């Protein structure tokens, strides 16, 4: 696993005031690796707690040490069983609240249901529901990383620190890709162009944008603006209403805006889950002359057959952080590499517990980052 060396944090990482308790809310042992790394960097022991499933699939949490008057940090990494993960977190937060903890801070590197943050037809904004549940359970502060949409922070009525993984990914590019100066940063759709621009400006590289791919889940066709359905019979509309008809969108053939011929293409995004769009982008870039293709993202969900599809694709390497455990996927696909982000999470915990400013962790980050 690629680890960013500690230079600025190392001298002070182990200095924390008393009264800090660190819990892992996962019943799945494979999800506890990140918690152990954070505890090691902070120089503290993991709190004693039992989290397990009853035979009837109910979640039970038993805290086995006093948390009265203490700052409790609950680390929860999302497993494949996302709904169980959420219940484990909510029950543990409520258990700490009823045990008179001074503050309860959730450390959730990947915020689940973050893609469901917009109204779609007759659906619901699930991210808002989840935020309300966390606050109601007793959460007093949230530490997360690279929210799918930054506006999700507004769903909470508690402080939210949305940390960035881009410094670690940028360092990986500089140290692990020898000829990265011959690279171009690629946005696989116009929606991810801002992220690509941020990477390109920091690395002093060019940018390319793929346009015209098949519509994805972010398209307007699944937006609530198409509800209620339009009337089939024009006569059914009241004669006094002359609402102009919106011209339907028609995407052009796939084009690449920018030169990728003879270059290394680095596709950047926040989440890699269903890899079909990444595979299509890689094929397009190969056809346009890119000789090496990297994919970089913060959260590697890599669901279903993603490892096999990546292994058989034109993609040379997929780089993700350890916000989500994916050791099994790495065994299935050697192309998947991991960047460790436990350093910034442990430093955020230390600063919050000691009452220090968090601005240092957000230096040089603009509104569009």
XYZ file of C-alpha atoms in Angstrom:
369
model
C 0.000 0.000 0.000
C 1.329 3.450 -0.907
C 1.655 5.664 2.184
C 2.301 9.403 2.184
C 5.333 10.098 4.410
C 4.619 12.185 7.479
C 6.604 15.396 7.435
C 4.423 18.144 8.855
C 2.155 16.018 11.057
C 4.689 13.522 12.415
C 6.137 15.606 15.246
C 2.761 16.355 16.824
C 0.604 13.389 15.810
C 0.831 11.554 19.126
C 0.102 14.618 21.271
C -3.547 14.453 22.356
C -5.224 15.610 25.524
C -6.904 13.039 27.758
C -10.523 12.073 27.359
C -10.393 10.785 23.780
C -12.077 7.477 22.957
C -11.769 5.876 19.525
C -14.334 3.274 18.447
C -14.812 1.254 15.284
C -18.490 0.666 14.544
C -17.886 -2.233 12.145
C -18.821 -5.804 12.951
C -16.880 -6.853 9.829
C -13.204 -7.316 10.729
C -12.045 -6.503 7.187
C -13.448 -2.982 7.647
C -11.358 -2.257 10.755
C -7.996 -1.803 9.020
C -8.423 1.953 8.616
C -9.446 2.332 12.287
C -6.295 0.524 13.410
C -4.098 2.749 11.240
C -5.696 5.889 12.681
C -5.305 4.645 16.265
C -1.655 3.803 15.619
C -0.959 7.289 14.270
C -2.696 8.917 17.235
C -0.873 6.710 19.717
C -4.074 5.512 21.405
C -5.737 2.157 21.890
C -9.010 1.301 20.185
C -11.990 1.581 22.547
C -13.573 -1.611 23.834
C -16.889 -2.287 22.153
C -18.794 -5.257 20.803
C -20.729 -4.896 17.552
C -22.442 -7.997 16.236
C -25.506 -9.341 14.478
C -28.163 -11.339 16.309
C -29.430 -14.550 14.653
C -32.487 -12.576 13.485
C -30.124 -10.016 11.798
C -30.694 -7.294 14.381
C -27.611 -5.240 15.214
C -26.446 -5.132 18.825
C -23.839 -2.752 20.261
C -22.326 -3.084 23.733
C -19.849 -0.413 24.871
C -17.459 -1.964 27.369
C -15.814 1.104 28.895
C -16.923 4.443 30.311
C -17.418 7.314 27.860
C -18.943 9.776 30.342
C -17.654 13.291 29.698
C -15.313 12.156 26.893
C -14.858 13.019 23.230
C -15.933 9.891 21.357
C -14.797 9.391 17.752
C -16.662 6.642 15.900
C -14.945 5.424 12.730
C -17.241 3.729 10.252
C -16.062 2.436 6.893
C -18.775 1.267 4.540
C -18.936 -2.452 3.807
C -20.847 -4.124 0.986
C -23.818 -4.419 3.345
C -24.349 -0.672 3.465
C -27.642 -0.730 5.374
C -26.156 -2.811 8.193
C -23.231 -0.368 8.268
C -25.636 2.535 8.785
C -27.501 0.776 11.594
C -24.229 -0.089 13.353
C -23.266 3.587 13.295
C -26.654 4.905 14.440
C -26.953 2.432 17.305
C -23.414 3.124 18.520
C -23.937 6.900 18.348
C -27.150 6.580 20.361
C -25.438 4.275 22.876
C -22.722 6.891 23.443
C -25.342 9.633 23.762
C -27.256 7.739 26.440
C -23.934 7.021 28.180
C -23.353 10.785 28.632
C -20.461 11.265 26.200
C -19.336 14.900 25.994
C -19.272 14.899 22.189
C -19.792 12.240 19.528
C -17.876 12.738 16.281
C -18.534 10.463 13.330
C -15.559 9.685 11.090
C -17.194 8.416 7.895
C -14.649 8.636 5.041
C -17.220 7.603 2.436
C -20.706 8.966 3.108
C -23.219 6.303 1.981
C -26.157 7.178 -0.278
C -24.256 10.285 -1.381
C -25.338 9.765 -4.993
C -28.971 10.030 -3.921
C -28.716 13.718 -3.098
C -31.137 15.017 -5.739
C -34.857 14.589 -6.275
C -35.595 12.122 -9.054
C -39.168 11.704 -10.266
C -41.200 10.440 -7.289
C -38.172 9.322 -5.309
C -36.601 11.004 -2.320
C -33.380 12.726 -1.272
C -31.956 9.859 0.764
C -28.804 11.762 1.752
C -30.978 14.276 3.594
C -32.832 11.460 5.385
C -29.557 9.852 6.449
C -28.165 13.161 7.686
C -31.295 13.744 9.784
C -31.059 10.236 11.263
C -27.423 10.766 12.273
C -28.173 14.092 13.932
C -31.222 12.689 15.706
C -29.195 9.733 17.017
C -26.819 12.154 18.724
C -23.944 12.927 16.344
C -22.379 16.305 17.182
C -19.760 16.573 14.415
C -18.977 14.764 11.155
C -15.635 14.145 9.461
C -15.928 12.836 5.909
C -13.977 12.947 2.662
C -14.808 14.096 -0.874
C -18.594 14.170 -0.709
C -20.189 13.378 -4.066
C -21.790 16.825 -3.914
C -20.453 19.433 -1.488
C -24.008 20.688 -0.939
C -24.679 17.558 1.149
C -23.049 19.442 4.031
C -26.160 21.620 4.112
C -28.312 18.601 5.006
C -26.736 18.547 8.486
C -27.395 20.917 11.388
C -24.017 20.028 12.927
C -20.457 20.952 11.831
C -19.191 18.952 8.842
C -15.533 18.754 7.780
C -15.328 17.563 4.170
C -11.653 16.639 3.816
C -9.903 16.187 0.440
C -7.931 13.203 -0.812
C -6.501 15.060 -3.817
C -3.133 15.923 -2.150
C -2.444 12.198 -1.683
C -3.501 11.331 -5.237
C -1.425 14.186 -6.645
C 1.600 12.961 -4.718
C 1.041 9.462 -6.078
C 1.051 10.837 -9.628
C 4.292 12.745 -9.032
C 6.115 9.878 -7.323
C 4.742 6.739 -8.994
C 4.288 7.821 -12.628
C 7.851 8.579 -13.844
C 6.871 10.416 -17.048
C 3.780 12.166 -15.668
C 4.916 15.411 -17.338
C 3.760 13.814 -20.580
C 0.295 13.213 -19.151
C -3.060 14.854 -19.678
C -5.832 14.955 -17.061
C -9.105 13.606 -18.443
C -12.706 14.213 -17.380
C -14.832 11.284 -18.566
C -17.844 13.607 -18.773
C -18.409 17.376 -18.634
C -19.799 16.910 -15.094
C -16.339 15.978 -13.780
C -14.494 18.736 -15.660
C -14.010 20.900 -12.547
C -12.216 18.121 -10.697
C -10.030 17.448 -13.742
C -9.237 21.150 -14.051
C -8.173 21.270 -10.393
C -5.747 18.346 -10.893
C -4.416 19.787 -14.157
C -3.727 23.230 -12.688
C -1.870 21.801 -9.698
C 0.257 19.479 -11.837
C 0.718 22.108 -14.600
C -0.708 19.678 -17.170
C -3.222 19.871 -19.993
C -6.854 18.795 -19.746
C -9.158 16.790 -21.986
C -12.912 16.248 -21.702
C -14.883 13.364 -23.191
C -18.269 14.507 -24.429
C -21.195 12.690 -25.972
C -21.201 9.431 -24.028
C -24.440 7.637 -23.202
C -26.598 9.341 -20.588
C -25.872 8.325 -17.025
C -27.809 8.558 -13.777
C -27.168 12.301 -13.565
C -29.157 13.069 -16.720
C -32.208 15.288 -16.728
C -34.426 12.444 -17.959
C -34.558 11.022 -14.427
C -34.881 14.422 -12.808
C -38.041 15.466 -10.968
C -38.601 18.159 -13.585
C -40.166 15.462 -15.782
C -42.869 14.827 -13.187
C -45.821 14.897 -13.691
C -45.603 13.369 -17.182
C -46.513 15.594 -20.083
C -50.060 15.292 -21.386
C -50.357 13.153 -24.516
C -53.443 15.007 -25.697
C -52.809 18.686 -26.242
C -56.560 19.351 -25.916
C -56.371 18.164 -22.300
C -54.402 21.325 -21.408
C -56.446 24.366 -20.505
C -56.695 26.630 -23.567
C -55.521 29.674 -21.603
C -52.194 27.970 -20.812
C -49.603 28.114 -23.561
C -46.575 26.502 -21.909
C -43.699 26.283 -24.371
C -42.407 22.768 -24.980
C -38.785 22.186 -23.941
C -36.720 20.836 -26.819
C -35.372 17.383 -25.847
C -31.631 16.926 -25.521
C -29.726 14.938 -28.108
C -26.123 14.112 -27.296
C -23.597 14.287 -30.139
C -21.297 11.388 -31.075
C -18.452 10.763 -28.640
C -15.738 13.380 -28.991
C -12.592 14.164 -27.008
C -12.005 17.855 -26.461
C -8.232 18.094 -26.071
C -5.169 16.289 -27.417
C -4.371 12.866 -25.932
C -2.331 11.418 -28.811
C 0.982 9.966 -27.604
C 0.204 10.989 -24.018
C -0.559 9.345 -20.694
C -4.263 9.792 -19.905
C -5.204 10.153 -16.227
C -8.972 9.951 -15.677
C -10.033 11.528 -12.361
C -13.332 11.179 -10.501
C -14.618 10.913 -6.933
C -16.228 7.433 -7.013
C -15.510 4.241 -8.937
C -18.438 1.870 -8.607
C -19.985 0.674 -11.848
C -16.964 0.794 -14.158
C -18.762 0.745 -17.520
C -18.320 4.484 -18.096
C -14.609 4.259 -17.218
C -14.105 1.340 -19.610
C -15.850 3.233 -22.417
C -13.704 6.296 -21.703
C -10.530 4.173 -21.767
C -11.467 2.664 -25.139
C -12.131 6.123 -26.553
C -8.795 7.423 -25.291
C -6.936 4.415 -26.758
C -8.557 5.082 -30.121
C -7.395 8.712 -29.891
C -3.771 7.643 -29.319
C -3.241 7.591 -25.543
C -0.552 4.986 -24.798
C -1.197 4.569 -21.067
C -4.394 5.045 -19.081
C -4.695 5.602 -15.335
C -7.922 6.008 -13.369
C -7.822 7.883 -10.055
C -10.634 8.299 -7.545
C -11.140 8.796 -3.832
C -13.713 6.069 -3.181
C -13.254 2.633 -4.720
C -16.581 0.827 -4.297
C -15.728 -1.503 -7.213
C -19.013 -3.365 -7.049
C -20.054 -6.549 -8.814
C -17.678 -7.619 -11.629
C -15.632 -4.410 -11.559
C -12.262 -6.105 -10.778
C -12.627 -8.583 -13.642
C -13.752 -5.900 -16.094
C -10.835 -3.651 -15.130
C -8.364 -6.522 -15.526
C -9.645 -7.224 -19.049
C -9.829 -3.555 -20.087
C -7.453 -1.052 -21.668
C -6.929 0.602 -18.268
C -3.350 0.179 -17.017
C -3.889 1.104 -13.363
C -6.713 2.112 -11.012
C -5.659 4.155 -7.974
C -8.090 4.610 -5.088
C -7.783 5.489 -1.410
C -8.608 3.230 1.549
C -11.797 5.096 2.506
C -13.504 1.802 1.603
C -11.899 -1.618 2.156
C -11.178 -3.384 -1.136
C -8.550 -6.015 -0.334
C -10.610 -8.755 -2.006
C -10.895 -6.717 -5.200
C -7.116 -6.183 -5.213
C -6.573 -9.949 -5.092
C -8.843 -10.296 -8.116
C -7.215 -7.444 -10.039
C -3.512 -6.509 -9.591
C -4.163 -3.254 -11.482
C -5.884 -1.790 -8.387
C -3.535 0.260 -6.178
C -4.269 1.875 -2.813
C -3.269 5.217 -1.315
C -3.459 5.497 2.470
C -5.336 8.553 3.793
C -5.287 7.640 7.497
C -2.824 10.486 8.117
C -5.255 13.305 7.354
C -8.124 11.618 9.218
C -5.990 11.131 12.344
C -4.792 14.731 12.178
C -8.399 15.942 11.896
C -9.305 13.890 14.970
C -6.354 15.270 16.904
C -7.185 18.871 16.022
C -10.873 18.573 16.882
C -10.124 16.871 20.196
C -7.501 19.482 21.152
C -9.701 22.391 20.039
C -7.299 23.489 17.284
C -8.132 25.128 13.980
C -8.962 22.876 11.021
C -7.973 25.482 8.428
C -4.511 23.934 8.016
C -6.108 20.854 6.469
C -7.960 23.005 3.920
C -5.078 25.215 2.803
C -4.937 26.010 -0.934
C -8.403 24.502 -1.447
C -10.722 26.664 -3.527
C -14.515 26.693 -3.831
C -14.384 24.535 -6.958
C -12.115 21.850 -5.452
